Short mmCIF file of C-alpha atoms in Angstrom, two decimals:
data_model
loop_
_atom_site.label_atom_id
_atom_site.label_comp_id
_atom_site.label_asym_id
_atom_site.label_seq_id
_atom_site.Cartn_x
_atom_site.Cartn_y
_atom_site.Cartn_z
CA MET A 1 3.19 -12.78 27.53
CA GLY A 2 1.81 -16.31 27.77
CA LEU A 3 1.30 -18.24 24.53
CA LEU A 4 2.85 -15.46 22.46
CA ASP A 5 6.00 -15.11 24.57
CA LEU A 6 8.81 -13.87 22.32
CA ASN A 7 11.54 -15.70 24.23
CA LEU A 8 13.65 -17.55 21.70
CA HIS A 9 13.22 -20.74 23.67
CA ASN A 10 9.43 -20.53 23.34
CA LYS A 11 8.81 -19.51 19.74
CA HIS A 12 5.28 -18.85 18.59
CA PRO A 13 4.41 -21.95 16.49
CA LEU A 14 2.01 -20.16 14.11
CA ALA A 15 4.53 -17.39 13.40
CA GLU A 16 7.27 -19.94 12.75
CA ILE A 17 5.07 -21.79 10.25
CA PHE A 18 4.16 -18.47 8.62
CA ARG A 19 7.82 -17.50 8.36
CA ALA A 20 8.70 -20.79 6.71
CA ASP A 21 6.60 -19.83 3.67
CA PHE A 22 9.08 -17.08 2.68
CA PRO A 23 12.22 -18.44 0.99
CA ALA A 24 13.92 -15.03 0.81
CA LEU A 25 14.39 -15.08 4.59
CA ASP A 26 16.98 -17.84 4.24
CA ASN A 27 19.69 -15.35 3.34
CA ASN A 28 19.15 -12.09 5.20
CA VAL A 29 17.38 -10.08 7.88
CA TYR A 30 14.60 -8.28 6.08
CA LEU A 31 13.18 -5.20 7.83
CA ASP A 32 12.02 -3.24 4.78
CA SER A 33 8.50 -4.59 4.27
CA ALA A 34 6.92 -1.14 3.99
CA ALA A 35 8.89 -0.77 0.73
CA THR A 36 7.82 -4.20 -0.51
CA ALA A 37 6.71 -7.32 1.30
CA LEU A 38 8.45 -10.64 0.82
CA LYS A 39 6.67 -13.21 -1.32
CA PRO A 40 5.31 -16.56 -0.10
CA GLN A 41 6.23 -19.70 -1.99
CA THR A 42 2.58 -20.08 -3.01
CA MET A 43 2.69 -16.85 -4.99
CA ILE A 44 6.02 -17.73 -6.57
CA ASN A 45 4.70 -21.15 -7.62
CA ALA A 46 1.57 -19.66 -9.21
CA THR A 47 3.62 -17.22 -11.27
CA VAL A 48 6.04 -19.90 -12.43
CA GLU A 49 3.13 -22.21 -13.26
CA TYR A 50 1.60 -19.60 -15.56
CA TYR A 51 4.80 -18.93 -17.46
CA ALA A 52 5.78 -22.61 -17.65
CA HIS A 53 2.48 -24.24 -18.54
CA HIS A 54 -0.36 -21.79 -19.24
CA THR A 55 1.03 -18.86 -21.18
CA ALA A 56 -1.99 -17.24 -22.82
CA THR A 57 -3.59 -13.84 -22.72
CA ALA A 58 -7.01 -13.05 -21.26
CA GLN A 59 -10.22 -11.73 -22.85
CA ARG A 60 -8.99 -12.53 -26.38
CA SER A 61 -8.27 -15.97 -27.82
CA LEU A 62 -10.69 -18.89 -27.69
CA HIS A 63 -8.27 -21.80 -27.24
CA GLN A 64 -8.47 -23.79 -23.99
CA ASP A 65 -5.54 -22.17 -22.20
CA ALA A 66 -6.81 -18.68 -23.02
CA LEU A 67 -10.27 -19.50 -21.72
CA LYS A 68 -8.80 -20.87 -18.49
CA VAL A 69 -6.64 -17.78 -18.02
CA THR A 70 -9.63 -15.49 -18.66
CA ALA A 71 -11.66 -17.34 -16.03
CA ALA A 72 -8.77 -17.16 -13.57
CA VAL A 73 -8.38 -13.40 -14.07
CA ASP A 74 -12.12 -12.95 -13.46
CA GLU A 75 -11.85 -15.06 -10.31
CA ALA A 76 -8.96 -12.94 -9.07
CA ARG A 77 -10.94 -9.75 -9.65
CA GLN A 78 -13.80 -11.15 -7.57
CA SER A 79 -11.32 -12.15 -4.83
CA VAL A 80 -10.08 -8.57 -4.62
CA ALA A 81 -13.66 -7.27 -4.49
CA ASP A 82 -14.39 -9.66 -1.62
CA PHE A 83 -11.15 -8.74 0.15
CA ILE A 84 -11.95 -5.00 0.30
CA HIS A 85 -15.73 -5.52 0.46
CA SER A 86 -16.58 -3.88 -2.82
CA GLN A 87 -20.17 -4.34 -3.96
CA SER A 88 -19.15 -5.54 -7.42
CA SER A 89 -16.10 -6.91 -9.18
CA HIS A 90 -16.83 -4.35 -11.91
CA GLU A 91 -15.53 -1.75 -9.46
CA ILE A 92 -12.08 -3.37 -9.48
CA ILE A 93 -9.60 -2.11 -12.09
CA TRP A 94 -6.19 -3.73 -12.64
CA THR A 95 -3.36 -1.20 -12.78
CA ARG A 96 0.44 -1.23 -12.43
CA GLY A 97 0.29 -0.07 -8.80
CA THR A 98 -0.99 2.54 -6.37
CA THR A 99 0.80 5.30 -8.27
CA GLU A 100 -0.96 4.57 -11.55
CA SER A 101 -4.30 4.11 -9.77
CA ILE A 102 -4.16 7.58 -8.22
CA ASN A 103 -3.02 9.14 -11.49
CA ILE A 104 -6.05 7.60 -13.19
CA ILE A 105 -8.33 9.20 -10.60
CA ALA A 106 -6.61 12.56 -11.01
CA GLN A 107 -6.73 12.57 -14.81
CA SER A 108 -9.91 10.64 -15.62
CA TYR A 109 -12.13 11.80 -12.77
CA ALA A 110 -10.69 15.05 -11.39
CA ARG A 111 -9.38 16.80 -14.50
CA PRO A 112 -12.74 17.03 -16.33
CA LEU A 113 -14.50 17.98 -13.08
CA LEU A 114 -12.29 20.65 -11.54
CA GLN A 115 -12.62 24.33 -12.28
CA VAL A 116 -10.61 27.39 -11.30
CA ASN A 117 -10.56 27.88 -7.51
CA ASP A 118 -12.05 24.48 -6.73
CA GLU A 119 -10.15 22.88 -3.86
CA ILE A 120 -8.36 19.57 -3.35
CA ILE A 121 -7.50 18.82 0.28
CA VAL A 122 -4.39 16.63 0.68
CA SER A 123 -2.87 15.60 3.99
CA GLU A 124 0.72 16.30 4.99
CA LEU A 125 1.24 12.58 5.60
CA GLU A 126 1.13 11.64 1.96
CA HIS A 127 3.61 9.64 -0.04
CA HIS A 128 4.53 11.52 -3.22
CA SER A 129 2.21 9.13 -5.11
CA ASN A 130 -0.77 10.73 -3.37
CA LEU A 131 0.55 14.28 -3.69
CA LEU A 132 2.11 14.78 -7.12
CA PRO A 133 -0.94 13.65 -9.15
CA TRP A 134 -2.99 16.30 -7.31
CA LEU A 135 -0.35 18.98 -7.86
CA ILE A 136 -0.36 18.12 -11.56
CA VAL A 137 -4.14 18.23 -11.97
CA ALA A 138 -4.37 21.44 -9.91
CA LYS A 139 -1.94 23.11 -12.31
CA GLN A 140 -3.88 21.78 -15.30
CA THR A 141 -7.26 23.06 -14.07
CA GLY A 142 -6.54 26.08 -11.89
CA ALA A 143 -7.79 24.30 -8.79
CA LYS A 144 -6.13 24.93 -5.43
CA LEU A 145 -4.31 22.39 -3.30
CA ILE A 146 -5.06 22.75 0.41
CA LYS A 147 -2.62 21.33 2.97
CA TRP A 148 -4.12 19.38 5.87
CA SER A 149 -2.51 17.89 8.98
CA ALA A 150 -4.73 14.75 8.80
CA GLU A 151 -6.43 15.65 12.08
CA VAL A 152 -10.22 15.31 11.91
CA ASN A 153 -10.89 18.54 13.80
CA GLU A 154 -8.83 20.57 11.32
CA LEU A 155 -10.62 18.99 8.38
CA SER A 156 -13.91 20.43 9.61
CA SER A 157 -12.49 23.94 9.29
CA LEU A 158 -11.02 23.31 5.82
CA LEU A 159 -14.05 21.77 4.12
CA SER A 160 -16.32 24.07 2.15
CA SER A 161 -18.51 24.18 -0.93
CA LYS A 162 -15.29 24.62 -2.94
CA THR A 163 -13.95 21.23 -1.79
CA LYS A 164 -14.19 18.62 -4.53
CA ILE A 165 -11.69 15.98 -3.43
CA VAL A 166 -10.04 14.91 -0.16
CA ALA A 167 -7.00 12.64 -0.44
CA ILE A 168 -5.67 10.76 2.58
CA THR A 169 -3.50 7.75 3.33
CA GLN A 170 -4.79 4.75 5.26
CA MET A 171 -1.42 4.51 7.03
CA SER A 172 1.61 6.79 6.87
CA ASN A 173 4.71 5.11 5.48
CA VAL A 174 6.84 7.29 7.77
CA THR A 175 5.11 7.43 11.15
CA GLY A 176 2.60 4.60 10.88
CA PHE A 177 -0.23 6.99 11.82
CA CYS A 178 -3.67 5.74 10.75
CA PRO A 179 -6.30 8.46 10.24
CA ASP A 180 -9.87 7.88 11.36
CA LEU A 181 -11.33 7.06 7.95
CA ALA A 182 -14.88 6.63 9.25
CA LYS A 183 -15.05 10.16 10.69
CA ILE A 184 -13.20 11.64 7.73
CA SER A 185 -15.58 9.99 5.27
CA GLN A 186 -18.61 11.28 7.15
CA LEU A 187 -17.29 14.85 7.08
CA VAL A 188 -16.20 14.75 3.44
CA HIS A 189 -19.58 13.55 2.21
CA GLN A 190 -21.43 16.24 4.13
CA TYR A 191 -19.91 18.60 1.57
CA ASN A 192 -20.58 16.30 -1.40
CA ALA A 193 -16.86 15.90 -1.95
CA ILE A 194 -15.06 12.73 -3.02
CA LEU A 195 -12.82 10.72 -0.68
CA VAL A 196 -9.69 9.15 -2.16
CA VAL A 197 -7.75 6.74 0.09
CA ASP A 198 -4.20 5.53 -0.55
CA GLY A 199 -4.21 2.03 0.92
CA ALA A 200 -0.68 1.04 -0.07
CA GLN A 201 0.58 0.75 3.52
CA GLY A 202 -2.65 0.15 5.37
CA VAL A 203 -4.12 -2.70 3.33
CA VAL A 204 -1.72 -5.26 4.79
CA HIS A 205 -2.17 -4.21 8.42
CA GLN A 206 -5.84 -3.23 8.66
CA PRO A 207 -8.99 -4.85 7.29
CA ILE A 208 -10.71 -2.47 4.89
CA ASP A 209 -14.40 -2.23 4.00
CA VAL A 210 -14.77 0.35 1.25
CA THR A 211 -18.56 0.05 1.26
CA THR A 212 -19.11 0.54 5.00
CA LEU A 213 -16.59 3.39 5.09
CA ASN A 214 -18.21 4.97 2.03
CA ILE A 215 -14.86 5.41 0.30
CA ASP A 216 -15.21 6.73 -3.26
CA PHE A 217 -11.80 5.62 -4.56
CA TYR A 218 -9.30 3.25 -2.96
CA ALA A 219 -5.89 2.26 -4.34
CA PHE A 220 -3.26 -0.27 -3.32
CA SER A 221 -0.35 -2.27 -4.72
CA ALA A 222 -0.18 -6.05 -4.69
CA HIS A 223 3.53 -6.13 -3.84
CA LYS A 224 3.01 -4.64 -0.37
CA LEU A 225 0.44 -7.37 0.36
CA TYR A 226 2.78 -10.33 -0.26
CA GLY A 227 1.93 -10.21 -3.97
CA PRO A 228 3.87 -9.51 -7.17
CA THR A 229 5.36 -6.23 -8.30
CA GLY A 230 3.90 -4.40 -11.26
CA LEU A 231 0.28 -4.97 -10.23
CA GLY A 232 -2.11 -2.61 -8.50
CA VAL A 233 -5.79 -2.19 -7.81
CA LEU A 234 -8.03 0.79 -8.33
CA TYR A 235 -11.41 0.56 -6.63
CA GLY A 236 -14.02 3.14 -7.52
CA LYS A 237 -17.73 3.37 -6.94
CA GLN A 238 -19.41 2.10 -10.06
CA HIS A 239 -21.31 5.29 -10.89
CA LEU A 240 -18.09 7.31 -10.66
CA LEU A 241 -16.12 4.92 -12.87
CA GLU A 242 -18.92 4.89 -15.43
CA GLN A 243 -18.88 8.67 -15.82
CA MET A 244 -15.08 8.89 -16.12
CA ASP A 245 -13.16 9.30 -19.36
CA VAL A 246 -10.87 6.46 -20.35
CA TRP A 247 -7.24 6.64 -19.23
CA GLN A 248 -5.54 4.94 -22.19
CA GLY A 249 -6.60 3.72 -25.58
CA GLY A 250 -5.72 0.32 -26.99
CA GLY A 251 -6.79 -3.28 -27.30
CA LYS A 252 -9.86 -4.64 -25.51
CA MET A 253 -11.03 -1.37 -23.92
CA LEU A 254 -13.43 -0.69 -26.79
CA LYS A 255 -16.54 -2.14 -28.37
CA ASN A 256 -16.11 -0.58 -31.78
CA ALA A 257 -13.65 1.71 -33.56
CA SER A 258 -13.25 3.56 -36.84
CA PHE A 259 -11.36 6.59 -38.07
CA LEU A 260 -14.30 8.66 -36.86
CA GLY A 261 -14.04 7.53 -33.24
CA PHE A 262 -14.61 4.59 -30.90
CA GLU A 263 -17.09 3.22 -28.40
CA VAL A 264 -15.66 2.28 -25.00
CA GLU A 265 -16.14 -1.11 -23.38
CA GLU A 266 -18.15 -1.58 -20.19
CA LEU A 267 -16.55 -1.64 -16.73
CA PRO A 268 -14.04 -2.76 -15.71
CA TYR A 269 -12.45 -3.23 -19.13
CA LYS A 270 -12.69 0.39 -20.28
CA PHE A 271 -9.69 1.21 -18.05
CA GLU A 272 -7.62 -1.87 -18.97
CA ALA A 273 -6.16 -1.11 -22.38
CA GLY A 274 -3.63 -3.64 -23.66
CA THR A 275 -2.44 -6.88 -22.15
CA GLN A 276 -2.54 -6.89 -18.37
CA ASN A 277 0.06 -8.34 -15.98
CA ILE A 278 -1.57 -11.76 -16.18
CA ALA A 279 1.16 -13.63 -14.33
CA GLY A 280 0.94 -11.03 -11.58
CA ILE A 281 -2.85 -11.29 -11.38
CA LEU A 282 -2.71 -15.08 -11.07
CA GLY A 283 0.09 -14.80 -8.52
CA PHE A 284 -1.98 -12.33 -6.52
CA GLN A 285 -5.01 -14.61 -6.64
CA ALA A 286 -2.84 -17.34 -5.12
CA THR A 287 -1.68 -14.86 -2.47
CA LEU A 288 -5.21 -13.90 -1.49
CA SER A 289 -6.20 -17.57 -1.24
CA TRP A 290 -3.09 -18.27 0.85
CA LEU A 291 -3.92 -15.40 3.23
CA LYS A 292 -7.25 -17.00 4.11
CA LYS A 293 -5.60 -19.95 5.84
CA TRP A 294 -3.96 -17.85 8.54
CA ASP A 295 -5.44 -16.70 11.84
CA GLU A 296 -5.15 -12.93 11.34
CA ALA A 297 -5.87 -12.12 14.97
CA GLN A 298 -3.05 -14.32 16.26
CA LEU A 299 -0.57 -13.05 13.68
CA ASP A 300 -1.51 -9.46 14.49
CA CYS A 301 -1.08 -10.10 18.21
CA TYR A 302 2.33 -11.65 17.56
CA LEU A 303 3.36 -8.70 15.39
CA LYS A 304 2.34 -6.17 18.03
CA GLN A 305 4.46 -7.94 20.63
CA LEU A 306 7.38 -8.06 18.22
CA VAL A 307 7.00 -4.30 17.67
CA THR A 308 6.96 -3.72 21.42
CA TYR A 309 10.16 -5.71 21.74
CA ALA A 310 11.85 -3.72 18.96
CA GLU A 311 10.74 -0.40 20.46
CA SER A 312 12.07 -1.37 23.89
CA LYS A 313 15.47 -2.30 22.46
CA LEU A 314 15.74 0.86 20.38
CA ALA A 315 14.72 3.04 23.32
CA GLN A 316 17.88 1.94 25.14
CA LEU A 317 20.09 3.60 22.53
CA LYS A 318 21.54 7.02 23.25
CA HIS A 319 20.59 10.09 21.20
CA ILE A 320 17.71 8.38 19.41
CA GLN A 321 14.66 10.34 18.28
CA PHE A 322 11.54 8.50 17.19
CA PHE A 323 9.17 9.64 14.44
CA GLN A 324 6.46 7.04 14.82
CA VAL A 325 3.12 6.23 16.33
CA LYS A 326 3.57 3.91 19.30
CA ASN A 327 3.03 0.21 18.54
CA SER A 328 3.14 0.70 14.78
CA PRO A 329 4.90 -1.94 12.63
CA ILE A 330 6.58 1.03 10.93
CA ILE A 331 9.34 2.43 13.18
CA SER A 332 11.19 5.53 11.97
CA PHE A 333 13.95 7.23 13.93
CA THR A 334 17.21 9.18 13.75
CA ILE A 335 20.46 8.99 15.68
CA GLU A 336 21.89 12.38 16.58
CA ASN A 337 24.91 13.47 14.49
CA ILE A 338 24.83 10.32 12.33
CA HIS A 339 23.65 10.35 8.72
CA HIS A 340 20.92 7.82 8.07
CA ASN A 341 22.51 6.54 4.86
CA ASP A 342 25.74 5.71 6.67
CA ILE A 343 23.73 3.43 8.94
CA ALA A 344 22.04 1.75 5.96
CA ILE A 345 25.36 1.05 4.22
CA LEU A 346 26.97 -0.50 7.30
CA LEU A 347 23.90 -2.66 8.01
CA SER A 348 23.73 -3.77 4.39
CA GLU A 349 27.23 -5.17 4.70
CA GLN A 350 25.80 -7.52 7.34
CA ASN A 351 22.83 -8.57 5.16
CA ILE A 352 20.34 -6.48 7.11
CA ALA A 353 17.81 -4.71 4.90
CA ILE A 354 16.29 -1.44 6.14
CA ARG A 355 15.13 1.80 4.49
CA THR A 356 16.58 5.26 5.01
CA GLY A 357 16.02 8.73 3.58
CA GLU A 358 12.96 10.86 2.93
CA LEU A 359 10.78 7.81 2.16
CA CYS A 360 9.10 9.58 -0.79
CA ALA A 361 7.46 11.96 1.69
CA LYS A 362 9.44 15.20 1.47
CA PRO A 363 6.70 17.54 2.80
CA LEU A 364 6.24 15.35 5.87
CA MET A 365 10.00 15.32 6.46
CA ASP A 366 9.96 19.13 6.35
CA LYS A 367 7.18 19.19 8.91
CA LEU A 368 9.07 16.76 11.15
CA GLY A 369 12.20 18.89 10.82
CA CYS A 370 14.52 16.21 9.51
CA HIS A 371 16.30 15.43 6.25
CA GLY A 372 15.70 11.70 6.42
CA VAL A 373 15.10 8.85 8.82
CA ILE A 374 16.09 5.28 9.51
CA ARG A 375 13.07 3.02 9.09
CA ILE A 376 12.45 -0.58 9.96
CA SER A 377 9.12 -2.13 9.06
CA LEU A 378 7.97 -5.44 10.47
CA MET A 379 5.72 -8.25 9.31
CA PRO A 380 4.62 -11.48 10.98
CA TYR A 381 7.42 -13.30 9.14
CA ASN A 382 9.97 -11.43 11.27
CA ASN A 383 11.09 -12.77 14.64
CA GLN A 384 13.05 -11.81 17.72
CA GLN A 385 16.32 -12.99 16.17
CA ASP A 386 15.81 -10.48 13.35
CA ILE A 387 15.42 -7.69 15.89
CA ASP A 388 18.42 -8.82 17.93
CA SER A 389 20.61 -9.02 14.82
CA PHE A 390 19.47 -5.55 13.76
CA ILE A 391 20.09 -4.01 17.19
CA SER A 392 23.54 -5.57 17.43
CA ALA A 393 24.51 -4.34 13.95
CA LEU A 394 23.06 -0.90 14.67
CA GLN A 395 25.06 -0.59 17.88
CA ASN A 396 28.23 -1.57 16.04
CA ALA A 397 27.50 0.97 13.30
CA ILE A 398 26.93 3.74 15.83
CA GLU A 399 30.23 2.95 17.52
CA LEU A 400 32.05 3.14 14.18
CA LEU A 401 30.42 6.42 13.23
CA THR A 402 30.89 8.31 16.51
#
């Protein structure tokens, strides 16, 4: 493996430096990053700094701290636009997370548009956050939800003049499968439909260019990208966001109001009623700046080799069944005749964090023919010792349970 050899006596220097930025790793083996990524010290410091020394709201007061916070929030919005290659920061809306972002699309864009017998195509891979909002709006409007396997060839046969929206994940949180967004986008737009992409899992593992891919709406959560919880991003093409109804009413999303009505603010503020998660936004800005200092290619290469190592160790276990795409940082599996939650409990007692269950993807579990899985999810802050500790604890758990 050369420079990136995973032998414990020849640790990858860049990965070790990267790992050192995450204080939470001092106490446990963390293999649940698909649920939420650990936070670098830089992000933690930025959040503490705001609460300790610069507590002020944005877009409101005119005192010095408030003006600085407003400028910092605007800078963070531009950083997100640059990160996903949006054409304008006005296309970036702050939300509470991917879930809220997709609900905004469903209620503010889809609900006024859809009519009886219009069709929404949703893949079987989806997290409940990219399924339930479409079920809700279909019931509200009389539109039909069409199930799709996420294969490009099948999509061609499902698309028609009735198709208004196609919703797809960038990366499955169960199998790690990554659909071909370029081909999907091309097909969807041939029918003048709208493409909605759930980037919650994919944004941390794949570079995304919403403009080149011609994605209409893109949503992700900061906490899966080393950022704070309670903060999400909704990207939408400007002309689509401009035509959409507002999602919530409240402070700073309006230009004028009376008892006869109100006039909405321009983008992006029309969708940001009330006080935003300012500490989270500033923490996320620090995270995005921190990410720029790392060699992504080297970290990705290291992660792929770590995944290969984990797969090879797991493959040696008896009665294991994998539910994953090869070489994915998301590894889901079951052990025959052992309940997944029993494994999680025994590993937790040894300070090893994993995820088990249906992973908020019940329809996909039904398709896979299982009631839940054991999932480990890796990041470049993991190392071979984490894998070895996990494998040893897993073997012990299996022995206890059989």
